PDB file of C-alpha atoms and ligand atoms in Angstrom:
ATOM      1  CA  UNK A   1      -0.238   0.028  -0.080  1.00  0.00           C
ATOM      2  CA  UNK A   2       1.200   3.547  -0.600  1.00  0.00           C
ATOM      3  CA  UNK A   3      -0.052   6.161   1.664  1.00  0.00           C
ATOM      4  CA  UNK A   4      -0.083   9.256   0.435  1.00  0.00           C
ATOM      5  CA  UNK A   5      -0.632  11.796   3.651  1.00  0.00           C
ATOM      6  CA  UNK A   6      -1.916  14.760   2.486  1.00  0.00           C
ATOM      7  CA  UNK A   7      -2.727  18.467   4.639  1.00  0.00           C
ATOM      8  CA  UNK A   8      -6.771  18.328   4.416  1.00  0.00           C
ATOM      9  CA  UNK A   9      -9.503  17.389   2.612  1.00  0.00           C
ATOM     10  CA  UNK A  10      -8.643  19.941  -0.225  1.00  0.00           C
ATOM     11  CA  UNK A  11      -5.426  18.395  -0.701  1.00  0.00           C
ATOM     12  CA  UNK A  12      -6.842  14.638  -0.881  1.00  0.00           C
ATOM     13  CA  UNK A  13      -9.357  15.712  -3.459  1.00  0.00           C
ATOM     14  CA  UNK A  14      -6.824  17.597  -5.609  1.00  0.00           C
ATOM     15  CA  UNK A  15      -4.310  14.924  -5.157  1.00  0.00           C
ATOM     16  CA  UNK A  16      -7.189  11.723  -6.170  1.00  0.00           C
ATOM     17  CA  UNK A  17      -8.559  14.055  -8.716  1.00  0.00           C
ATOM     18  CA  UNK A  18      -5.168  13.920 -10.305  1.00  0.00           C
ATOM     19  CA  UNK A  19      -4.415  10.313 -10.308  1.00  0.00           C
ATOM     20  CA  UNK A  20      -8.210   9.857 -11.854  1.00  0.00           C
ATOM     21  CA  UNK A  21      -7.190  12.351 -14.553  1.00  0.00           C
ATOM     22  CA  UNK A  22      -3.916  10.552 -15.584  1.00  0.00           C
ATOM     23  CA  UNK A  23      -5.840   7.124 -15.555  1.00  0.00           C
ATOM     24  CA  UNK A  24      -8.324   9.104 -17.814  1.00  0.00           C
ATOM     25  CA  UNK A  25      -5.588  10.359 -20.023  1.00  0.00           C
ATOM     26  CA  UNK A  26      -3.432   7.374 -20.270  1.00  0.00           C
ATOM     27  CA  UNK A  27      -5.880   4.943 -21.233  1.00  0.00           C
ATOM     28  CA  UNK A  28      -9.000   7.041 -22.639  1.00  0.00           C
ATOM     29  CA  UNK A  29     -11.338   3.830 -22.732  1.00  0.00           C
ATOM     30  CA  UNK A  30     -10.837   3.262 -18.860  1.00  0.00           C
ATOM     31  CA  UNK A  31     -13.281   1.679 -16.629  1.00  0.00           C
ATOM     32  CA  UNK A  32     -13.578   3.620 -13.583  1.00  0.00           C
ATOM     33  CA  UNK A  33     -15.148   1.983 -10.415  1.00  0.00           C
ATOM     34  CA  UNK A  34     -16.899   5.104  -8.659  1.00  0.00           C
ATOM     35  CA  UNK A  35     -17.991   5.521  -5.167  1.00  0.00           C
ATOM     36  CA  UNK A  36     -20.647   7.715  -3.945  1.00  0.00           C
ATOM     37  CA  UNK A  37     -20.875   9.483  -0.513  1.00  0.00           C
ATOM     38  CA  UNK A  38     -19.495  12.657   1.436  1.00  0.00           C
ATOM     39  CA  UNK A  39     -15.512  11.693   0.940  1.00  0.00           C
ATOM     40  CA  UNK A  40     -15.481  11.715  -3.411  1.00  0.00           C
ATOM     41  CA  UNK A  41     -17.847  15.161  -3.750  1.00  0.00           C
ATOM     42  CA  UNK A  42     -14.406  17.041  -3.900  1.00  0.00           C
ATOM     43  CA  UNK A  43     -13.047  14.934  -6.145  1.00  0.00           C
ATOM     44  CA  UNK A  44     -16.010  15.197  -8.709  1.00  0.00           C
ATOM     45  CA  UNK A  45     -15.951  18.765  -9.064  1.00  0.00           C
ATOM     46  CA  UNK A  46     -12.083  18.980  -9.624  1.00  0.00           C
ATOM     47  CA  UNK A  47     -12.854  16.304 -12.616  1.00  0.00           C
ATOM     48  CA  UNK A  48     -15.601  18.191 -13.810  1.00  0.00           C
ATOM     49  CA  UNK A  49     -13.651  21.423 -13.704  1.00  0.00           C
ATOM     50  CA  UNK A  50     -10.775  19.585 -15.648  1.00  0.00           C
ATOM     51  CA  UNK A  51     -13.302  18.668 -18.255  1.00  0.00           C
ATOM     52  CA  UNK A  52     -14.915  22.125 -18.480  1.00  0.00           C
ATOM     53  CA  UNK A  53     -11.232  23.522 -18.733  1.00  0.00           C
ATOM     54  CA  UNK A  54     -11.183  21.106 -22.088  1.00  0.00           C
ATOM     55  CA  UNK A  55      -8.113  18.712 -20.190  1.00  0.00           C
ATOM     56  CA  UNK A  56     -10.605  15.980 -19.765  1.00  0.00           C
ATOM     57  CA  UNK A  57     -12.474  13.554 -22.382  1.00  0.00           C
ATOM     58  CA  UNK A  58     -14.700  10.916 -20.982  1.00  0.00           C
ATOM     59  CA  UNK A  59     -16.204  10.370 -24.467  1.00  0.00           C
ATOM     60  CA  UNK A  60     -15.147   6.759 -24.290  1.00  0.00           C
ATOM     61  CA  UNK A  61     -14.690   5.863 -20.532  1.00  0.00           C
ATOM     62  CA  UNK A  62     -16.898   3.708 -18.721  1.00  0.00           C
ATOM     63  CA  UNK A  63     -18.025   3.833 -15.174  1.00  0.00           C
ATOM     64  CA  UNK A  64     -19.331   0.994 -12.738  1.00  0.00           C
ATOM     65  CA  UNK A  65     -20.409   2.583  -9.356  1.00  0.00           C
ATOM     66  CA  UNK A  66     -19.867   0.267  -6.320  1.00  0.00           C
ATOM     67  CA  UNK A  67     -23.237   0.371  -4.890  1.00  0.00           C
ATOM     68  CA  UNK A  68     -26.902   1.024  -4.864  1.00  0.00           C
ATOM     69  CA  UNK A  69     -29.547   1.434  -2.036  1.00  0.00           C
ATOM     70  CA  UNK A  70     -32.094  -1.335  -2.614  1.00  0.00           C
ATOM     71  CA  UNK A  71     -35.920  -0.081  -2.840  1.00  0.00           C
ATOM     72  CA  UNK A  72     -35.462   3.389  -3.402  1.00  0.00           C
ATOM     73  CA  UNK A  73     -36.207   4.589  -7.364  1.00  0.00           C
ATOM     74  CA  UNK A  74     -33.555   6.226  -9.940  1.00  0.00           C
ATOM     75  CA  UNK A  75     -34.797   9.500  -9.377  1.00  0.00           C
ATOM     76  CA  UNK A  76     -35.082   9.588  -5.578  1.00  0.00           C
ATOM     77  CA  UNK A  77     -32.579  12.133  -4.367  1.00  0.00           C
ATOM     78  CA  UNK A  78     -30.754  10.089  -2.205  1.00  0.00           C
ATOM     79  CA  UNK A  79     -30.312   7.617  -4.503  1.00  0.00           C
ATOM     80  CA  UNK A  80     -26.803   6.848  -5.667  1.00  0.00           C
ATOM     81  CA  UNK A  81     -27.801   7.355  -9.466  1.00  0.00           C
ATOM     82  CA  UNK A  82     -29.024  10.630  -8.739  1.00  0.00           C
ATOM     83  CA  UNK A  83     -25.814  11.229  -6.597  1.00  0.00           C
ATOM     84  CA  UNK A  84     -23.373  10.575  -9.619  1.00  0.00           C
ATOM     85  CA  UNK A  85     -25.689  12.662 -12.226  1.00  0.00           C
ATOM     86  CA  UNK A  86     -25.809  15.488  -9.837  1.00  0.00           C
ATOM     87  CA  UNK A  87     -22.430  15.494  -8.953  1.00  0.00           C
ATOM     88  CA  UNK A  88     -20.484  14.710 -11.732  1.00  0.00           C
ATOM     89  CA  UNK A  89     -22.224  13.118 -14.798  1.00  0.00           C
ATOM     90  CA  UNK A  90     -24.078  16.124 -15.984  1.00  0.00           C
ATOM     91  CA  UNK A  91     -20.889  17.771 -15.975  1.00  0.00           C
ATOM     92  CA  UNK A  92     -18.622  15.665 -18.125  1.00  0.00           C
ATOM     93  CA  UNK A  93     -18.883  14.209 -21.547  1.00  0.00           C
ATOM     94  CA  UNK A  94     -19.377  10.797 -20.694  1.00  0.00           C
ATOM     95  CA  UNK A  95     -22.406   8.633 -22.438  1.00  0.00           C
ATOM     96  CA  UNK A  96     -25.013   7.578 -20.138  1.00  0.00           C
ATOM     97  CA  UNK A  97     -25.389   4.530 -21.783  1.00  0.00           C
ATOM     98  CA  UNK A  98     -21.436   4.092 -20.624  1.00  0.00           C
ATOM     99  CA  UNK A  99     -22.642   4.658 -16.839  1.00  0.00           C
ATOM    100  CA  UNK A 100     -23.658   1.832 -15.031  1.00  0.00           C
ATOM    101  CA  UNK A 101     -24.898   1.307 -11.397  1.00  0.00           C
ATOM    102  CA  UNK A 102     -26.714  -1.453  -9.464  1.00  0.00           C
ATOM    103  CA  UNK A 103     -30.828  -1.141 -10.330  1.00  0.00           C
ATOM    104  CA  UNK A 104     -32.260  -0.417  -6.747  1.00  0.00           C
ATOM    105  CA  UNK A 105     -35.638  -0.615  -8.516  1.00  0.00           C
ATOM    106  CA  UNK A 106     -35.105  -4.666  -9.292  1.00  0.00           C
ATOM    107  CA  UNK A 107     -36.615  -6.246  -6.044  1.00  0.00           C
ATOM    108  CA  UNK A 108     -35.604  -9.636  -7.193  1.00  0.00           C
ATOM    109  CA  UNK A 109     -32.102  -9.442  -5.465  1.00  0.00           C
ATOM    110  CA  UNK A 110     -30.463 -12.808  -7.219  1.00  0.00           C
ATOM    111  CA  UNK A 111     -31.244 -11.365 -10.829  1.00  0.00           C
ATOM    112  CA  UNK A 112     -29.600  -8.133 -10.386  1.00  0.00           C
ATOM    113  CA  UNK A 113     -26.488  -9.119  -8.786  1.00  0.00           C
ATOM    114  CA  UNK A 114     -26.380 -11.664 -11.668  1.00  0.00           C
ATOM    115  CA  UNK A 115     -26.914  -8.747 -14.102  1.00  0.00           C
ATOM    116  CA  UNK A 116     -24.804  -6.383 -12.380  1.00  0.00           C
ATOM    117  CA  UNK A 117     -21.875  -8.919 -12.063  1.00  0.00           C
ATOM    118  CA  UNK A 118     -22.111  -9.545 -16.118  1.00  0.00           C
ATOM    119  CA  UNK A 119     -22.139  -5.674 -16.593  1.00  0.00           C
ATOM    120  CA  UNK A 120     -18.621  -5.672 -14.837  1.00  0.00           C
ATOM    121  CA  UNK A 121     -17.214  -8.806 -16.864  1.00  0.00           C
ATOM    122  CA  UNK A 122     -18.659  -7.599 -19.902  1.00  0.00           C
ATOM    123  CA  UNK A 123     -16.938  -4.313 -19.253  1.00  0.00           C
ATOM    124  CA  UNK A 124     -13.428  -6.079 -18.983  1.00  0.00           C
ATOM    125  CA  UNK A 125     -13.105  -5.418 -15.046  1.00  0.00           C
ATOM    126  CA  UNK A 126     -12.301  -2.062 -13.535  1.00  0.00           C
ATOM    127  CA  UNK A 127      -8.855  -0.480 -14.228  1.00  0.00           C
ATOM    128  CA  UNK A 128      -9.262   2.103 -11.363  1.00  0.00           C
ATOM    129  CA  UNK A 129     -11.417   1.637  -8.080  1.00  0.00           C
ATOM    130  CA  UNK A 130     -12.096   4.873  -6.245  1.00  0.00           C
ATOM    131  CA  UNK A 131     -13.079   3.545  -2.829  1.00  0.00           C
ATOM    132  CA  UNK A 132     -14.194   5.744   0.651  1.00  0.00           C
ATOM    133  CA  UNK A 133     -14.361   4.084   3.672  1.00  0.00           C
ATOM    134  CA  UNK A 134     -17.399   3.631   6.102  1.00  0.00           C
ATOM    135  CA  UNK A 135     -16.911   4.244   9.720  1.00  0.00           C
ATOM    136  CA  UNK A 136     -17.103   0.551  10.540  1.00  0.00           C
ATOM    137  CA  UNK A 137     -14.135  -0.326   8.169  1.00  0.00           C
ATOM    138  CA  UNK A 138     -16.870  -1.215   4.985  1.00  0.00           C
ATOM    139  CA  UNK A 139     -16.013  -0.698   1.340  1.00  0.00           C
ATOM    140  CA  UNK A 140     -18.469  -0.242  -0.935  1.00  0.00           C
ATOM    141  CA  UNK A 141     -21.243  -1.703   1.331  1.00  0.00           C
ATOM    142  CA  UNK A 142     -19.479  -4.933   2.421  1.00  0.00           C
ATOM    143  CA  UNK A 143     -20.452  -4.672   5.902  1.00  0.00           C
ATOM    144  CA  UNK A 144     -18.201  -6.253   8.780  1.00  0.00           C
ATOM    145  CA  UNK A 145     -19.018  -9.926   9.095  1.00  0.00           C
ATOM    146  CA  UNK A 146     -18.013 -13.392   9.215  1.00  0.00           C
ATOM    147  CA  UNK A 147     -16.507 -13.593   6.045  1.00  0.00           C
ATOM    148  CA  UNK A 148     -15.336 -11.609   2.855  1.00  0.00           C
ATOM    149  CA  UNK A 149     -18.315 -11.453   0.326  1.00  0.00           C
ATOM    150  CA  UNK A 150     -16.522 -11.961  -3.087  1.00  0.00           C
ATOM    151  CA  UNK A 151     -19.512 -11.376  -6.099  1.00  0.00           C
ATOM    152  CA  UNK A 152     -21.918  -8.844  -6.209  1.00  0.00           C
ATOM    153  CA  UNK A 153     -24.807  -9.207  -3.456  1.00  0.00           C
ATOM    154  CA  UNK A 154     -27.917  -7.701  -1.717  1.00  0.00           C
ATOM    155  CA  UNK A 155     -26.487  -6.824   1.973  1.00  0.00           C
ATOM    156  CA  UNK A 156     -28.510  -6.177   5.022  1.00  0.00           C
ATOM    157  CA  UNK A 157     -27.296  -2.774   6.226  1.00  0.00           C
ATOM    158  CA  UNK A 158     -25.671  -2.388   9.567  1.00  0.00           C
ATOM    159  CA  UNK A 159     -26.741  -0.433  12.490  1.00  0.00           C
ATOM    160  CA  UNK A 160     -23.840   2.135  12.453  1.00  0.00           C
ATOM    161  CA  UNK A 161     -24.638   2.644   7.952  1.00  0.00           C
ATOM    162  CA  UNK A 162     -28.208   3.333   8.614  1.00  0.00           C
ATOM    163  CA  UNK A 163     -27.408   5.384  11.574  1.00  0.00           C
ATOM    164  CA  UNK A 164     -24.654   7.159   9.187  1.00  0.00           C
ATOM    165  CA  UNK A 165     -26.978   7.511   6.337  1.00  0.00           C
ATOM    166  CA  UNK A 166     -29.991   8.375   8.492  1.00  0.00           C
ATOM    167  CA  UNK A 167     -28.447  11.883   8.055  1.00  0.00           C
ATOM    168  CA  UNK A 168     -29.683  12.126   4.309  1.00  0.00           C
ATOM    169  CA  UNK A 169     -33.252  11.356   5.253  1.00  0.00           C
ATOM    170  CA  UNK A 170     -36.204  12.828   6.764  1.00  0.00           C
ATOM    171  CA  UNK A 171     -36.983  10.045   8.908  1.00  0.00           C
ATOM    172  CA  UNK A 172     -35.739   6.665  10.208  1.00  0.00           C
ATOM    173  CA  UNK A 173     -38.182   5.118   8.493  1.00  0.00           C
ATOM    174  CA  UNK A 174     -36.968   6.504   4.869  1.00  0.00           C
ATOM    175  CA  UNK A 175     -33.603   5.337   5.465  1.00  0.00           C
ATOM    176  CA  UNK A 176     -33.046   2.007   3.182  1.00  0.00           C
ATOM    177  CA  UNK A 177     -32.174  -1.230   5.178  1.00  0.00           C
ATOM    178  CA  UNK A 178     -30.606  -3.017   2.321  1.00  0.00           C
ATOM    179  CA  UNK A 179     -28.297  -2.465  -0.677  1.00  0.00           C
ATOM    180  CA  UNK A 180     -26.752  -3.900  -3.543  1.00  0.00           C
ATOM    181  CA  UNK A 181     -22.944  -3.740  -3.721  1.00  0.00           C
ATOM    182  CA  UNK A 182     -20.231  -5.058  -5.604  1.00  0.00           C
ATOM    183  CA  UNK A 183     -18.452  -7.690  -3.241  1.00  0.00           C
ATOM    184  CA  UNK A 184     -14.734  -7.857  -2.195  1.00  0.00           C
ATOM    185  CA  UNK A 185     -13.915  -9.795  -5.235  1.00  0.00           C
ATOM    186  CA  UNK A 186     -14.915  -7.657  -7.704  1.00  0.00           C
ATOM    187  CA  UNK A 187     -13.079  -4.618  -6.092  1.00  0.00           C
ATOM    188  CA  UNK A 188     -10.077  -6.753  -5.466  1.00  0.00           C
ATOM    189  CA  UNK A 189      -9.782  -7.699  -9.468  1.00  0.00           C
ATOM    190  CA  UNK A 190      -9.692  -3.968 -10.094  1.00  0.00           C
ATOM    191  CA  UNK A 191      -6.171  -2.974 -11.557  1.00  0.00           C
ATOM    192  CA  UNK A 192      -5.864   0.088  -9.402  1.00  0.00           C
ATOM    193  CA  UNK A 193      -7.237   1.070  -6.192  1.00  0.00           C
ATOM    194  CA  UNK A 194      -7.418   4.813  -4.793  1.00  0.00           C
ATOM    195  CA  UNK A 195      -8.243   5.083  -1.175  1.00  0.00           C
ATOM    196  CA  UNK A 196      -9.852   8.537   0.141  1.00  0.00           C
ATOM    197  CA  UNK A 197     -10.172   8.976   3.353  1.00  0.00           C
ATOM    198  CA  UNK A 198     -10.694  12.161   5.425  1.00  0.00           C
ATOM    199  CA  UNK A 199     -11.545  13.863   9.011  1.00  0.00           C
ATOM    200  CA  UNK A 200     -10.969  12.800  13.011  1.00  0.00           C
ATOM    201  CA  UNK A 201     -14.242  10.313  12.760  1.00  0.00           C
ATOM    202  CA  UNK A 202     -12.181   8.074  10.641  1.00  0.00           C
ATOM    203  CA  UNK A 203      -8.943   8.153  12.513  1.00  0.00           C
ATOM    204  CA  UNK A 204      -9.300   4.985  14.424  1.00  0.00           C
ATOM    205  CA  UNK A 205     -10.646   2.790  11.612  1.00  0.00           C
ATOM    206  CA  UNK A 206      -8.073   3.888   9.204  1.00  0.00           C
ATOM    207  CA  UNK A 207      -5.714   2.927  11.372  1.00  0.00           C
ATOM    208  CA  UNK A 208      -6.841  -0.752  11.839  1.00  0.00           C
ATOM    209  CA  UNK A 209      -7.413  -0.899   7.888  1.00  0.00           C
ATOM    210  CA  UNK A 210      -3.859   0.194   7.027  1.00  0.00           C
ATOM    211  CA  UNK A 211      -2.445  -1.847   9.916  1.00  0.00           C
ATOM    212  CA  UNK A 212      -4.489  -4.010  11.714  1.00  0.00           C
ATOM    213  CA  UNK A 213      -5.197  -7.638  11.200  1.00  0.00           C
ATOM    214  CA  UNK A 214      -6.675  -8.538   7.627  1.00  0.00           C
ATOM    215  CA  UNK A 215     -10.147  -9.720   8.674  1.00  0.00           C
ATOM    216  CA  UNK A 216     -13.894  -9.829   7.445  1.00  0.00           C
ATOM    217  CA  UNK A 217     -14.500  -8.028  11.051  1.00  0.00           C
ATOM    218  CA  UNK A 218     -12.712  -4.877   8.952  1.00  0.00           C
ATOM    219  CA  UNK A 219     -13.615  -5.140   5.266  1.00  0.00           C
ATOM    220  CA  UNK A 220     -11.119  -2.752   4.329  1.00  0.00           C
ATOM    221  CA  UNK A 221      -8.121  -4.569   5.988  1.00  0.00           C
ATOM    222  CA  UNK A 222      -8.505  -6.983   3.004  1.00  0.00           C
ATOM    223  CA  UNK A 223      -6.672  -4.096   0.698  1.00  0.00           C
ATOM    224  CA  UNK A 224      -3.239  -4.737   2.459  1.00  0.00           C
ATOM    225  CA  UNK A 225      -2.936  -7.938   0.117  1.00  0.00           C
ATOM    226  CA  UNK A 226      -3.792  -6.003  -3.356  1.00  0.00           C
ATOM    227  CA  UNK A 227      -0.583  -4.808  -5.332  1.00  0.00           C
ATOM    228  CA  UNK A 228      -1.646  -1.364  -6.559  1.00  0.00           C
ATOM    229  CA  UNK A 229      -3.524   0.562  -3.447  1.00  0.00           C
ATOM    230  CA  UNK A 230      -3.030   3.996  -3.367  1.00  0.00           C
ATOM    231  CA  UNK A 231      -4.457   5.505   0.063  1.00  0.00           C
ATOM    232  CA  UNK A 232      -4.876   9.155   0.117  1.00  0.00           C
ATOM    233  CA  UNK A 233      -5.648  10.299   3.740  1.00  0.00           C
ATOM    234  CA  UNK A 234      -5.757  13.918   5.794  1.00  0.00           C
ATOM    235  CA  UNK A 235      -3.688  14.301   8.845  1.00  0.00           C
ATOM    236  CA  UNK A 236      -7.020  14.259  11.158  1.00  0.00           C
ATOM    237  CA  UNK A 237      -8.019  10.480   9.156  1.00  0.00           C
ATOM    238  CA  UNK A 238      -3.923   9.357   9.919  1.00  0.00           C
ATOM    239  CA  UNK A 239      -4.033  10.860  13.747  1.00  0.00           C
ATOM    240  CA  UNK A 240      -3.892   7.801  15.154  1.00  0.00           C
ATOM    241  CA  UNK A 241      -1.539   6.079  12.964  1.00  0.00           C
ATOM    242  CA  UNK A 242       2.348   6.268  12.980  1.00  0.00           C
ATOM    243  CA  UNK A 243       3.931   6.408   9.464  1.00  0.00           C
TER     244      UNK A 243
HETATM  245  C1  F6R B   1     -20.498   4.571  -1.282  1.00  0.00           C
HETATM  246  C2  F6R B   1     -19.703   3.630  -0.569  1.00  0.00           C
HETATM  247  C3  F6R B   1     -19.225   3.525   0.947  1.00  0.00           C
HETATM  248  C4  F6R B   1     -18.561   5.148   1.576  1.00  0.00           C
HETATM  249  C5  F6R B   1     -18.471   5.105   2.643  1.00  0.00           C
HETATM  250  C6  F6R B   1     -17.580   6.055   3.321  1.00  0.00           C
HETATM  251  O1  F6R B   1     -20.388   4.157  -2.512  1.00  0.00           O
HETATM  252  O2  F6R B   1     -19.543   2.963  -0.958  1.00  0.00           O
HETATM  253  O3  F6R B   1     -18.656   2.517   1.044  1.00  0.00           O
HETATM  254  O4  F6R B   1     -17.473   5.224   0.580  1.00  0.00           O
HETATM  255  O5  F6R B   1     -19.530   4.638   3.340  1.00  0.00           O
HETATM  256  O6  F6R B   1     -18.684   6.886   3.141  1.00  0.00           O
HETATM  257  P1  F6R B   1     -18.576   8.844   3.332  1.00  0.00           P
HETATM  258  O7  F6R B   1     -17.469   9.452   2.405  1.00  0.00           O
HETATM  259  O8  F6R B   1     -19.774   9.503   3.361  1.00  0.00           O
HETATM  260  O9  F6R B   1     -17.672   8.871   4.765  1.00  0.00           O
END
């Protein structure tokens, strides 16, 4: 793992955007694995700005997102489909038909998981996967458990995740309890992985993910076994990690 320590959220966003930009420039038909959440928002702003300035062309880029809530429609403002459109896709020249997320409207979990797994396979796998880190160590929605789930699956979100997500919904009842997510195998098969972490509240889990035992109880710890991971973390996130 390469650990890049940066000063703050702004620097983290810029550094990660630079790495993704290099990928797009060097391989203009890359498959990018994308994440949602608060952490990547700054990165997407940088990418949109680089495109606006004429420095980045997404016309042959494909994207596959990590996850999507189950039981929420694509047009719901809290769906990850809506997030991706409003934070990135609407501002770049990516073809809508080249952007993929699990379909939260699909009630048939088995069918949806197979459909999404096939999409990733048909795209030829992921060239660069961007990851955030959950407060409980989850990557995508691979929650802490007894074993690493390898393939795309439907997951019952943990209490910690439901509570963390509640800030985006009007009431607790509205917060989705399930999601479709890439599995650990799909993520680990990505050729390159970039993890972004920011903030004091992630300090403890960052330490465990980077230097703790590799265990499904801390899903992100599996990244220690990948051969090309860059972690971009700010001083707050690394405040409990000696590097
Ligand atoms: C989102 C995702 C999640 C988030 C994680 C951190 O697509 O896969 O694993 O990356 O929950 O979320 P934030 O960035 O909001 O702290």
